[in-house]
mmCIF file of C-alpha atoms in Angstrom:
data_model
loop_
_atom_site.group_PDB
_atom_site.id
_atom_site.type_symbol
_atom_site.label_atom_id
_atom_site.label_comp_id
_atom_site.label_asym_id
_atom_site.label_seq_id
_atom_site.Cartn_x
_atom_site.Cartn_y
_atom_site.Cartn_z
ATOM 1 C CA UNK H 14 4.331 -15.579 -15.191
ATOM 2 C CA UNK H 15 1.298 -16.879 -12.955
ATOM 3 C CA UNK H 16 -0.576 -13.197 -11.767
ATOM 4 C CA UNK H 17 -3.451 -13.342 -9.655
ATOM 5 C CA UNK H 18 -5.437 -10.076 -9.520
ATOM 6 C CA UNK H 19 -7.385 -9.433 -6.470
ATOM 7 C CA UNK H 20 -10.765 -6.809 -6.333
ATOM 8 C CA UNK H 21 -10.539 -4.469 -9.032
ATOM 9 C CA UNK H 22 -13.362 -3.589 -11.591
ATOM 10 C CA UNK H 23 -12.630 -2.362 -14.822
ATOM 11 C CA UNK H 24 -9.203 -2.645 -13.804
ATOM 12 C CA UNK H 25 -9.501 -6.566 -13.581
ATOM 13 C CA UNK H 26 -10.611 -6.483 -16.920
ATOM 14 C CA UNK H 27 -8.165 -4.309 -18.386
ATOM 15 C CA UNK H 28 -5.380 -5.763 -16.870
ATOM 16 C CA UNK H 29 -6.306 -9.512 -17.611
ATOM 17 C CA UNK H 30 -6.626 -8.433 -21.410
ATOM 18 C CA UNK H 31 -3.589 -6.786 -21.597
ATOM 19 C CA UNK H 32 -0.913 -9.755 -19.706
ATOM 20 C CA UNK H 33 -3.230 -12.427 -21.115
ATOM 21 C CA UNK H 34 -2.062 -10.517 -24.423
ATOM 22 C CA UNK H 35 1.642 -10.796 -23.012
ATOM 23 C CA UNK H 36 1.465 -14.792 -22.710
ATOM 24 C CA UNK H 37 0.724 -14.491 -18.693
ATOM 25 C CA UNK H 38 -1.376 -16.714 -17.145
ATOM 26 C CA UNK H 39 -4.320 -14.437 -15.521
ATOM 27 C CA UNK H 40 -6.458 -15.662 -12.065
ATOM 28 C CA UNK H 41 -8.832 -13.398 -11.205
ATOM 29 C CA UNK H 42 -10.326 -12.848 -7.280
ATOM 30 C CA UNK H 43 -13.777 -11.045 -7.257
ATOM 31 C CA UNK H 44 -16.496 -10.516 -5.042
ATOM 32 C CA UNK H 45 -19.482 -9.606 -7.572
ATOM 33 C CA UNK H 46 -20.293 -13.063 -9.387
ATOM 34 C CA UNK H 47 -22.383 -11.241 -12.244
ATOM 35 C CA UNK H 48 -18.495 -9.589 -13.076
ATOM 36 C CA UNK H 49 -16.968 -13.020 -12.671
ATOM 37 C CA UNK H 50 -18.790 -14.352 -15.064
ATOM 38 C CA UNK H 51 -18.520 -11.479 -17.605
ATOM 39 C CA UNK H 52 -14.696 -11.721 -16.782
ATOM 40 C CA UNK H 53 -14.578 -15.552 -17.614
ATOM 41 C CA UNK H 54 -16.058 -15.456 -20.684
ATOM 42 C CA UNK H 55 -13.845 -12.301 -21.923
ATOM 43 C CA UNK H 56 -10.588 -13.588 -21.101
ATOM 44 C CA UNK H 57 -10.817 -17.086 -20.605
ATOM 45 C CA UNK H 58 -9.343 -17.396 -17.485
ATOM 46 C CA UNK H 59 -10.288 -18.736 -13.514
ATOM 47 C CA UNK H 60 -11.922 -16.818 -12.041
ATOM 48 C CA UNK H 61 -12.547 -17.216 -7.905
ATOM 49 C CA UNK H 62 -15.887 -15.449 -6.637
ATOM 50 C CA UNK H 63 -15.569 -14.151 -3.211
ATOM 51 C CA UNK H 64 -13.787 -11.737 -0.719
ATOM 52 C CA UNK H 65 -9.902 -11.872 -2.028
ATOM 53 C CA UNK H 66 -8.754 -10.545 1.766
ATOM 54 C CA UNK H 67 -10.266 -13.989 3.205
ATOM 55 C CA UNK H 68 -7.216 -16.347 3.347
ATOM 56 C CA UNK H 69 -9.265 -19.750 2.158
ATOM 57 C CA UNK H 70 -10.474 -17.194 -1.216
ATOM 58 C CA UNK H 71 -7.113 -17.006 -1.727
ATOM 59 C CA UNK H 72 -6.062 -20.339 -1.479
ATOM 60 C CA UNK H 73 -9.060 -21.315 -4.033
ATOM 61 C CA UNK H 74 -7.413 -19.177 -6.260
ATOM 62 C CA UNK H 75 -3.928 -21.173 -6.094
ATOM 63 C CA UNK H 76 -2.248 -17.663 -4.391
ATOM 64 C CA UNK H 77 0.745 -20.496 -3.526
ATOM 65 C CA UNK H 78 1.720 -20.889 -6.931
ATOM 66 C CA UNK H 79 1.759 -17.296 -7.949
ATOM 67 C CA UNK H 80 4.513 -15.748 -9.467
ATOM 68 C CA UNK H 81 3.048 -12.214 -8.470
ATOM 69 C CA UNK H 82 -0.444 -10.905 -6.711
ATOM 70 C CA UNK H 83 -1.802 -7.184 -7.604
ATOM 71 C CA UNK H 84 -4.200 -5.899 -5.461
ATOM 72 C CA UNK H 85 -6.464 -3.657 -7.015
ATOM 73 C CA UNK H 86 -9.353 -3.242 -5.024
ATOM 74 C CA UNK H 87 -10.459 0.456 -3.957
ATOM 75 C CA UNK H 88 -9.761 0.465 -0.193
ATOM 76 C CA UNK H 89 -6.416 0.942 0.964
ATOM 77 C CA UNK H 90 -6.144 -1.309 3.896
ATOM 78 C CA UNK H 91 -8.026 -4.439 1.976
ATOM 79 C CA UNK H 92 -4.929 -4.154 -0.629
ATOM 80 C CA UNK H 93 -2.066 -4.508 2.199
ATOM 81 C CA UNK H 94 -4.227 -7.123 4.045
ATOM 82 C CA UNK H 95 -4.239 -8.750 0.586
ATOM 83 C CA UNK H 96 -0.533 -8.989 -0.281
ATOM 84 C CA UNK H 97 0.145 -9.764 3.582
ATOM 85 C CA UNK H 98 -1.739 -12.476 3.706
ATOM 86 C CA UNK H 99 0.091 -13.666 -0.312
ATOM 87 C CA UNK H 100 3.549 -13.031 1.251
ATOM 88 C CA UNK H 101 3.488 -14.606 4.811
ATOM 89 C CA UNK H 102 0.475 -17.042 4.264
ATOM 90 C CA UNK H 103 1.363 -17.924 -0.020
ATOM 91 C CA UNK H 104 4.658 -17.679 0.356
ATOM 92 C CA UNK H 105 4.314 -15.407 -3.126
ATOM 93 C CA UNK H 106 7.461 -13.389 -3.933
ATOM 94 C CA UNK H 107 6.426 -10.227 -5.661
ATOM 95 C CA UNK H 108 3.426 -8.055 -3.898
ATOM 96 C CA UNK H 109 1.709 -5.250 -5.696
ATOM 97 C CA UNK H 110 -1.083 -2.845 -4.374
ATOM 98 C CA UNK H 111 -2.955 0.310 -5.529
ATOM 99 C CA UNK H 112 -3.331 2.563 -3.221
ATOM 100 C CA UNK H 113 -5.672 5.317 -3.530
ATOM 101 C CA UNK H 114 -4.400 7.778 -0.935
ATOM 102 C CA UNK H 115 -0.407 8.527 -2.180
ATOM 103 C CA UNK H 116 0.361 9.059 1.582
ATOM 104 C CA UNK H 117 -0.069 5.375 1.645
ATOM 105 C CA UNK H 118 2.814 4.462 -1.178
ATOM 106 C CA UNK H 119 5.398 5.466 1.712
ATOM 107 C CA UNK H 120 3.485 3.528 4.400
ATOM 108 C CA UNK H 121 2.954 0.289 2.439
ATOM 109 C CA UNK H 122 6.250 0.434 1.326
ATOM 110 C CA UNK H 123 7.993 0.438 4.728
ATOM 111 C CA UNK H 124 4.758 -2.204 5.836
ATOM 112 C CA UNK H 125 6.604 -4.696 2.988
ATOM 113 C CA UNK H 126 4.236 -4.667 0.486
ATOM 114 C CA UNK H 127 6.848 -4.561 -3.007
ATOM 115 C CA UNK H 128 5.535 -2.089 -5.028
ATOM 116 C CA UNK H 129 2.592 0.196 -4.484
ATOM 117 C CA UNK H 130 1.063 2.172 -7.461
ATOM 118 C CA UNK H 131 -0.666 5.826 -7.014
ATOM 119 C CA UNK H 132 -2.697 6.693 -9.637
ATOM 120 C CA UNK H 133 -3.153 9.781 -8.374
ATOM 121 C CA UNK H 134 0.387 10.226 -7.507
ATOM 122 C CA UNK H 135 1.423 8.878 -11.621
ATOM 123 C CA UNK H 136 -1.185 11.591 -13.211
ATOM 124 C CA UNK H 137 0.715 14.352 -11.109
ATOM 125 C CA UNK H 138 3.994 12.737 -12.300
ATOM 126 C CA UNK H 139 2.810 12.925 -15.708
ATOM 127 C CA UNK H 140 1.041 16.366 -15.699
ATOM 128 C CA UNK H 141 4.362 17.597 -14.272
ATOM 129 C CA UNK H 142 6.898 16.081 -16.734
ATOM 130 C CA UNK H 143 4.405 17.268 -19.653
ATOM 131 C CA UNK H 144 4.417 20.907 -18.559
ATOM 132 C CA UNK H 145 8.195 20.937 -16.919
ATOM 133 C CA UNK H 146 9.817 18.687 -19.623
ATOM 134 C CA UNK H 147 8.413 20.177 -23.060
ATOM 135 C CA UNK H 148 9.969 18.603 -26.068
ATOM 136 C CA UNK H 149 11.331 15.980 -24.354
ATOM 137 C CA UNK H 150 8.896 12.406 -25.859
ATOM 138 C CA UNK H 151 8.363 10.961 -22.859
ATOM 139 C CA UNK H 152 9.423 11.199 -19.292
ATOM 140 C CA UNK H 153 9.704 8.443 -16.653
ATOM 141 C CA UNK H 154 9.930 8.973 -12.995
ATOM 142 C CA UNK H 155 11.929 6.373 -11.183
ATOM 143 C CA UNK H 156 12.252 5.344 -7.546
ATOM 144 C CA UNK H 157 9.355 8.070 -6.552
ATOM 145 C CA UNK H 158 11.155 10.607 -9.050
ATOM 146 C CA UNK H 159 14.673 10.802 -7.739
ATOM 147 C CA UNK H 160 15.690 8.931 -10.695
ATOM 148 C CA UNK H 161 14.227 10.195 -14.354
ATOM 149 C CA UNK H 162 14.955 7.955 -17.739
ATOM 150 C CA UNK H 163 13.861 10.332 -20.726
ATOM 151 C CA UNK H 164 13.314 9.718 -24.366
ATOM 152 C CA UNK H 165 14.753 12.635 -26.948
ATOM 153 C CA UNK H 166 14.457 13.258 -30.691
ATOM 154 C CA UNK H 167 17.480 15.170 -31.558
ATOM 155 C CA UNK H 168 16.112 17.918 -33.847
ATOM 156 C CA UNK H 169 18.746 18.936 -36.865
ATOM 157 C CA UNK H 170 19.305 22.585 -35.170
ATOM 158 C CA UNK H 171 20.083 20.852 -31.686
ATOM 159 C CA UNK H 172 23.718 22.380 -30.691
ATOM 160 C CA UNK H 173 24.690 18.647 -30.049
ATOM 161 C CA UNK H 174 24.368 16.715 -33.641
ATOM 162 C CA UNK H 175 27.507 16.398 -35.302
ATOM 163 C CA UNK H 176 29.406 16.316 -31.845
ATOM 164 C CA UNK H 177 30.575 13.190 -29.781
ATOM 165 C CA UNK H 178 28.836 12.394 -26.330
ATOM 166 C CA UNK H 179 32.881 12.899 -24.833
ATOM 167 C CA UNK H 180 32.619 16.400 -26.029
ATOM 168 C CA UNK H 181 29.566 17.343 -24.224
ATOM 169 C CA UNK H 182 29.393 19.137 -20.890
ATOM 170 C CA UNK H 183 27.159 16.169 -19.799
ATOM 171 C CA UNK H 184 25.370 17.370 -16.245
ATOM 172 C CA UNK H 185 26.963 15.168 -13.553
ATOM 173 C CA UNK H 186 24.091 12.508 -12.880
ATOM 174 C CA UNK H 187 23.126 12.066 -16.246
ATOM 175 C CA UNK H 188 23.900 9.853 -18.808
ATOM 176 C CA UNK H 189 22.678 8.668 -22.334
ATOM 177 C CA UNK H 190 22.077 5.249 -22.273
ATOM 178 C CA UNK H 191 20.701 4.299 -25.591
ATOM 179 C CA UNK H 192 20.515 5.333 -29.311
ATOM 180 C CA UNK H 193 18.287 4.516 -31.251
ATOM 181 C CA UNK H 194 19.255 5.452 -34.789
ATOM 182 C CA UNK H 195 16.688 4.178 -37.838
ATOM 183 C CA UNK H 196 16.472 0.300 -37.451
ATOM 184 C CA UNK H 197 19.733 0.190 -35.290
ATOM 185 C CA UNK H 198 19.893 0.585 -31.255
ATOM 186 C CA UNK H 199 23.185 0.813 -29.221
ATOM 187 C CA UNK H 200 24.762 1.282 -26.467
ATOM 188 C CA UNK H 201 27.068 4.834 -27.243
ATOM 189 C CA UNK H 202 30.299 4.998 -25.862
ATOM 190 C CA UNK H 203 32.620 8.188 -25.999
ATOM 191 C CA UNK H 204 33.012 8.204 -29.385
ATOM 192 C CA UNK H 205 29.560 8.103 -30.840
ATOM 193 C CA UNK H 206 28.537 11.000 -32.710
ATOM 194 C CA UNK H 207 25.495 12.213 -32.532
ATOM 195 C CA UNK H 208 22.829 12.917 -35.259
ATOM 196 C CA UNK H 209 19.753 14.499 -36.300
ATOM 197 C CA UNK H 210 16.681 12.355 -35.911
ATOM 198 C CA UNK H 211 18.457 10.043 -33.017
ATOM 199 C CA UNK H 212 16.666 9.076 -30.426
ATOM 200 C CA UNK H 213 18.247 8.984 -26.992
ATOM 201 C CA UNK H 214 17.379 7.433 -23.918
ATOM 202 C CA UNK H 215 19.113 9.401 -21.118
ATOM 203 C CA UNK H 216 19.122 8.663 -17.470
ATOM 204 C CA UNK H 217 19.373 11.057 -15.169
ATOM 205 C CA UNK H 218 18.844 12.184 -11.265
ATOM 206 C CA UNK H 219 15.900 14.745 -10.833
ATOM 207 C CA UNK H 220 18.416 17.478 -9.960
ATOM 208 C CA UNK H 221 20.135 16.997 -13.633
ATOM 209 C CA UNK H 222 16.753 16.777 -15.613
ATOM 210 C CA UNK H 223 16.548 20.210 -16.537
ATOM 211 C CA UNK H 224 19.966 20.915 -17.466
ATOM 212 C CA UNK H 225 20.030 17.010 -19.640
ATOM 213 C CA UNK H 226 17.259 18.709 -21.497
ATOM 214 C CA UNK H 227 18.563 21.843 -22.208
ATOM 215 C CA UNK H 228 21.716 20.557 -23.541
ATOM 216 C CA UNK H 229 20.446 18.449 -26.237
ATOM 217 C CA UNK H 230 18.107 21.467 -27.333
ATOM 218 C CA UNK H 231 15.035 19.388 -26.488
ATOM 219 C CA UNK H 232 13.130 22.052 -25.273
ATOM 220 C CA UNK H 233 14.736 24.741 -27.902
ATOM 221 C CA UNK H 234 13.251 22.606 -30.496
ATOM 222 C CA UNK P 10 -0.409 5.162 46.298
ATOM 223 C CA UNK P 11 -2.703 7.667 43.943
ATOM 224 C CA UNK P 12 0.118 9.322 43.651
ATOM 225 C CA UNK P 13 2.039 7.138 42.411
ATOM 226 C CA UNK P 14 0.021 5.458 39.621
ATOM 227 C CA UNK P 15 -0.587 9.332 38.786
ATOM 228 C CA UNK P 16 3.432 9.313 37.350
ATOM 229 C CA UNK P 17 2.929 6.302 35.953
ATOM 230 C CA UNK P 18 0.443 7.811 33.170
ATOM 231 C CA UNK P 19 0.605 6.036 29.540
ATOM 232 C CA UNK P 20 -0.176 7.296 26.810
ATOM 233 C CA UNK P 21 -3.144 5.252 24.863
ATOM 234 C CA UNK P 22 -5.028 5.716 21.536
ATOM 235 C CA UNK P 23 -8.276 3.876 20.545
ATOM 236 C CA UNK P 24 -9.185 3.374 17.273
ATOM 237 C CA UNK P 25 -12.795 3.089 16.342
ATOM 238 C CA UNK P 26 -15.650 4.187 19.126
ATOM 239 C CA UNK P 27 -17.549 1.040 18.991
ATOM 240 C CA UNK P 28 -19.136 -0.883 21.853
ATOM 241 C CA UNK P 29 -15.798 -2.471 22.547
ATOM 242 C CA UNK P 30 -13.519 0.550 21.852
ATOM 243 C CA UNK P 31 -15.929 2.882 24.051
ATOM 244 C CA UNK P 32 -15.687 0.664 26.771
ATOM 245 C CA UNK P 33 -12.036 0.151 26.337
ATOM 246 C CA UNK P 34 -11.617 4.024 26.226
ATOM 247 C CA UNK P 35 -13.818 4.306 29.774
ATOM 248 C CA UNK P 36 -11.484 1.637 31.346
ATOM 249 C CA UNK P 37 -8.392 3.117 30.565
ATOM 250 C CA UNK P 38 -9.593 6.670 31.527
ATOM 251 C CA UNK P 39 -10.972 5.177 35.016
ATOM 252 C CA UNK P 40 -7.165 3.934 35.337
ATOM 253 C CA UNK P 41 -6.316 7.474 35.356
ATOM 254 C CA UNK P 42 -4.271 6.946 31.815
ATOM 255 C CA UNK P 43 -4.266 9.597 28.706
ATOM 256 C CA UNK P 44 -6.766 8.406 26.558
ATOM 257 C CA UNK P 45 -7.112 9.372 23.173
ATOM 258 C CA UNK P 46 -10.224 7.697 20.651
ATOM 259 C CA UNK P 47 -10.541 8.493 17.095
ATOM 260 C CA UNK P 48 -13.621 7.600 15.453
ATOM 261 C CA UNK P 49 -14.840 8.915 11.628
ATOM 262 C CA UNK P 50 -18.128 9.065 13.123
ATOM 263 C CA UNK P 51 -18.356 11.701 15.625
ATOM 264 C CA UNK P 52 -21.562 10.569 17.020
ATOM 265 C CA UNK P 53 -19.450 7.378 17.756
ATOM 266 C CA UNK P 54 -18.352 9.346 20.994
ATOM 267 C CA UNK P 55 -22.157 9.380 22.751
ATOM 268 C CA UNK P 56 -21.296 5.774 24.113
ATOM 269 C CA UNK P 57 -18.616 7.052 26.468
ATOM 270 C CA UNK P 58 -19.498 7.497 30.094
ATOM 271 C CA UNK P 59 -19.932 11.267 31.085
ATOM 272 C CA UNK P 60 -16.774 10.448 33.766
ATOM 273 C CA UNK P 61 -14.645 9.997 30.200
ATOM 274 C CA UNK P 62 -11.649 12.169 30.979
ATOM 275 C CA UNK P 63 -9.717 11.718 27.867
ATOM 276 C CA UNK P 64 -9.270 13.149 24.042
ATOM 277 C CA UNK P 65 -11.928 12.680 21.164
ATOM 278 C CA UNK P 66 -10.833 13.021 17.535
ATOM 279 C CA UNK P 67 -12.414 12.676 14.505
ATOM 280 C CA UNK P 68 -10.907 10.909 11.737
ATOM 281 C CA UNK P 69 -9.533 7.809 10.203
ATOM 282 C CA UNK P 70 -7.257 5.716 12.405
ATOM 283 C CA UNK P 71 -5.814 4.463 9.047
ATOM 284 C CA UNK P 72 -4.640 7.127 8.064
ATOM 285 C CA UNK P 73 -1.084 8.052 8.913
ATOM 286 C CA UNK P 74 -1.303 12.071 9.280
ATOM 287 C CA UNK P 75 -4.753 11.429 11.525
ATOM 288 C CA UNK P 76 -2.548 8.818 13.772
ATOM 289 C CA UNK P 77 0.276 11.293 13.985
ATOM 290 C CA UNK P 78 -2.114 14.461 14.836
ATOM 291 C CA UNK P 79 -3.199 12.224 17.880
ATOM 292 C CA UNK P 80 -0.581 11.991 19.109
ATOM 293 C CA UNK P 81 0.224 7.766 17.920
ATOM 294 C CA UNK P 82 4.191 8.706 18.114
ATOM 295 C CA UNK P 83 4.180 9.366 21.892
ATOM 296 C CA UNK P 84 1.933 6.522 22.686
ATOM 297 C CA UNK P 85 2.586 3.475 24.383
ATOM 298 C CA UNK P 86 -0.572 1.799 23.675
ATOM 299 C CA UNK P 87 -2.719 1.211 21.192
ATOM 300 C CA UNK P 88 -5.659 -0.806 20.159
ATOM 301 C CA UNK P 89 -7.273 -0.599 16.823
ATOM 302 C CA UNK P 90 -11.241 -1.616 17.711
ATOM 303 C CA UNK P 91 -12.998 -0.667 14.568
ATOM 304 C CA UNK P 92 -15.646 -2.924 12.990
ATOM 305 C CA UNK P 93 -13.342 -3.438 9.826
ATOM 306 C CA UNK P 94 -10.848 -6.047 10.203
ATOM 307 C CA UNK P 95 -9.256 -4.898 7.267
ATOM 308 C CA UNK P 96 -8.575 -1.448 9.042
ATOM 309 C CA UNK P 97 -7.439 -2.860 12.260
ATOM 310 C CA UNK P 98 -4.930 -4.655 10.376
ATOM 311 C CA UNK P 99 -3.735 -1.551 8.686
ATOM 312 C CA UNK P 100 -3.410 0.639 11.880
ATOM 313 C CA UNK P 101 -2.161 -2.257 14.099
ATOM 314 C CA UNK P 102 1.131 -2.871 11.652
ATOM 315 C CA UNK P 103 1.330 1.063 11.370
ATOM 316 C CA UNK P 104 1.237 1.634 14.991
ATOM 317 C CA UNK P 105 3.951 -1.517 15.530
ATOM 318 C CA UNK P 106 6.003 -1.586 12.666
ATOM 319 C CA UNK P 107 6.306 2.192 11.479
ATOM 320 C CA UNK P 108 5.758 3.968 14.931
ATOM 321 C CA UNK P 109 7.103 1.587 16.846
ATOM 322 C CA UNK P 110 4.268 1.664 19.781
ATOM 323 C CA UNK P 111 4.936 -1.037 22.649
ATOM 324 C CA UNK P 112 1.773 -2.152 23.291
ATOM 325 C CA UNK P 113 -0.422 -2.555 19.806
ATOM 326 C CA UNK P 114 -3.974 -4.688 20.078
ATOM 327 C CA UNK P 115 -6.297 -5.059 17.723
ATOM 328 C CA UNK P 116 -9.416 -7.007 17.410
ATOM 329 C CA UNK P 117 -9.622 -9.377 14.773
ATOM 330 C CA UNK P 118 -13.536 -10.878 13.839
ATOM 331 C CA UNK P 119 -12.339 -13.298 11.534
ATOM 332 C CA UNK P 120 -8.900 -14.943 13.273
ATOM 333 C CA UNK P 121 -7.788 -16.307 9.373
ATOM 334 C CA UNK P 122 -6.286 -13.480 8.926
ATOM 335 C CA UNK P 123 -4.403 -13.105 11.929
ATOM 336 C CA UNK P 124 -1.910 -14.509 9.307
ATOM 337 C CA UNK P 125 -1.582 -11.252 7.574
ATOM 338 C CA UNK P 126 0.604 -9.949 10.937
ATOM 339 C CA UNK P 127 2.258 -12.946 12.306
ATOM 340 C CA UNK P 128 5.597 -12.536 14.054
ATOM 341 C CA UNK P 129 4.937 -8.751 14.290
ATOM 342 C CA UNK P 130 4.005 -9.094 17.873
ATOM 343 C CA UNK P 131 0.560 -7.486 17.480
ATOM 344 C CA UNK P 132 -1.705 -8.759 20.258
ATOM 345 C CA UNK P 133 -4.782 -10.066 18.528
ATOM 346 C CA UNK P 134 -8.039 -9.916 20.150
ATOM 347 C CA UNK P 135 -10.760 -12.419 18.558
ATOM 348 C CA UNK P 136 -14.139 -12.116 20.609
ATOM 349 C CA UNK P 137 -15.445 -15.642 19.065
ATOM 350 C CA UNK P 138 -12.082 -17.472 20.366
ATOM 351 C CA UNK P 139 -12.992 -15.693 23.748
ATOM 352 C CA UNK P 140 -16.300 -16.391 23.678
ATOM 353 C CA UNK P 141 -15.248 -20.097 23.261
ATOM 354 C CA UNK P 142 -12.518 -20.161 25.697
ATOM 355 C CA UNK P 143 -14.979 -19.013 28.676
ATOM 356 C CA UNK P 144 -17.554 -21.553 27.086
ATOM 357 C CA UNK P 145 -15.293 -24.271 27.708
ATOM 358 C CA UNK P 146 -14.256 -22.818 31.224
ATOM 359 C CA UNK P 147 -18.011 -23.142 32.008
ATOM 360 C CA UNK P 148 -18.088 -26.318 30.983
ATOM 361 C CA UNK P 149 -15.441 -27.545 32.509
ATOM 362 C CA UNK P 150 -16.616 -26.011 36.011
ATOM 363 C CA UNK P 151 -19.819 -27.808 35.546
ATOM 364 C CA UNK P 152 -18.041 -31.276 35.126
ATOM 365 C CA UNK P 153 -15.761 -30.796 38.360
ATOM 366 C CA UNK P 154 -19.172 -29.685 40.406
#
């Protein structure tokens, strides 16, 4: 994929290391040429010196033949004049935008920007699932956290080892998707019996979290 | 006839007290309309004429809760006059697109990114298209005399 990243500090830098580590191709928009520079020679990539929410900036960059442009600077209304200006000006089919007050996610979202990332909003998320969620590996919020997709170790004393999932009083809303047994990962069906030491991805609605939990003795230990 | 235009009351919000937002705000007032100017600065609001009649508010226009809290559902006009384009854009598309406001203007300094809302029928204001546009009427006038 062909990201440009837009404003953004540390983040720029961060980011273009990690998806130039992914095989993406990485053009950077910033308005601070001694950070340009820096971010040139670290990630060998294009860099465009200027103000990303000026439409000829972004056409120096190439916006047009972007697969995706993330807007990362630190003021809210610079980001959505940003991904505007890539959708109806660039044509570019995937927007992204931080926003820094997560009021704004709901507002951008409905203003047609495609995604919008709180980080404010995420460290909540995670401070939550860490405290509400014990036991359970990790915990990720979907669609603003109606939707959760969480990642179990069955211990040996779990109630459910031994059993198969069609035997299980499953909370409606909740299923598990994935096992991941040793080397081997499928899709269960019915049938499969659980075991100590699987891991299973579940999928579940907010309202089913808790009870998804306590069946497979996550939080029990 | 006072009477009259007295029913006829609209409901406007300004955002950003600036030269052209104060004036904007005094014009509307005169009109006998229900004026309403938000400004982060409250000093902002010493360049409105001491006949100002409306609402003063302090707070960002750009944000959602401050729009709401002034009232932006109710109104029928709005026009986002703060020095940051990027901010006019913001509380223009809010103000069309989420609140549905008839009338939304905003003034635009650099008219490039009058891209950024095309086709959402936000009136954009540009005071150096203006400024040429009444150039070239003057010149124009001078050619005919």
């Amino acid at each position: 994929m062909k990201i440009l990243l837009v404003g953004g500090h540390y983040k720029a830098h961060f980011l273009a290391k990690s998806l130039k580590a992914k095989r993406h191709e990485v053009v950077v928009i910033n308005d601070d040429v001694e950070w340009c520079k820096f971010l040139t020679n670290a990630h060998d990539i294009v860099c465009v010196c200027g103000d990303g929410t000026k439409p000829f900036i972004l056409e120096d960059a190439r916006a047009a033949e972007m697969d995706a442009v993330a807007a990362i600077t630190n003021k809210d209304a610079e980001n959505l004049v940003i991904c505007k200006l890539a959708k109806k000006l660039f044509g570019v089919k995937r927007t992204l935008a931080v926003v820094n007050d997560p009021k704004n996610l709901e507002v951008f979202t409905r203003l047609g920007v495609d995604k919008s990332i709180s980080a404010t909003e995420m460290l909540s998320e995670v401070i939550e699932s860490e405290t509400v969620f014990a036991g359970v590996q990790s915990y990720l919020p979907l669609e603003n956290g109606r939707i959760a997709c969480l990642d179990m170790v069955l211990s040996g004393d779990s109630p459910v080892c031994g059993r198969a999932l069609r035997e299980l009083d499953m909370p409606q809303g909740s299923i598990v998707g994935i096992i991941v047994r040793g080397e081997k990962t499928f899709v269960p069906n019915g049938d499969s019996v659980l075991r100590a030491e699987d891991k299973i991805i579940v999928l579940t609605s907010a309202a089913a979290a808790d009870d998804a939990t306590a069946l497979f003795g996550a939080d029990g230990g | 006839m006072a009477i009259l235009r007295h029913e006829k009351k609209e409901k406007a919000i300004i955002v950003g007290c600036g030269r052209l937002g104060s004036q904007l705000a005094d014009l509307l007032s005169d009109a006998n309309q229900h004026v309403t100017v938000m400004d982060r600065d409250d000093t902002s609001f010493r360049k409105l004429s001491a006949s100002f009649g409306g609402l003063v508010l302090e707070g960002d226009g750009s944000d959602f809760d401050m729009l709401v809290q002034a009232g932006a559902h109710e109104a029928t006009i709005l026009a986002a006059t703060t020095d940051d384009d990027d901010v006019n854009i913001m509380v223009g598309m809010i103000a069309r697109e989420i609140l549905r406001i008839r009338l939304v203007v905003i003034r635009l300094s650099d008219t490039g990114k009058k891209a950024a809302i095309a086709d959402s029928g936000i009136a954009v204001l540009s005071p150096s298209t203006l400024c040429v546009e009444a150039f070239d009427r003057l010149v124009r006038r001078e050619e005919t005399a």
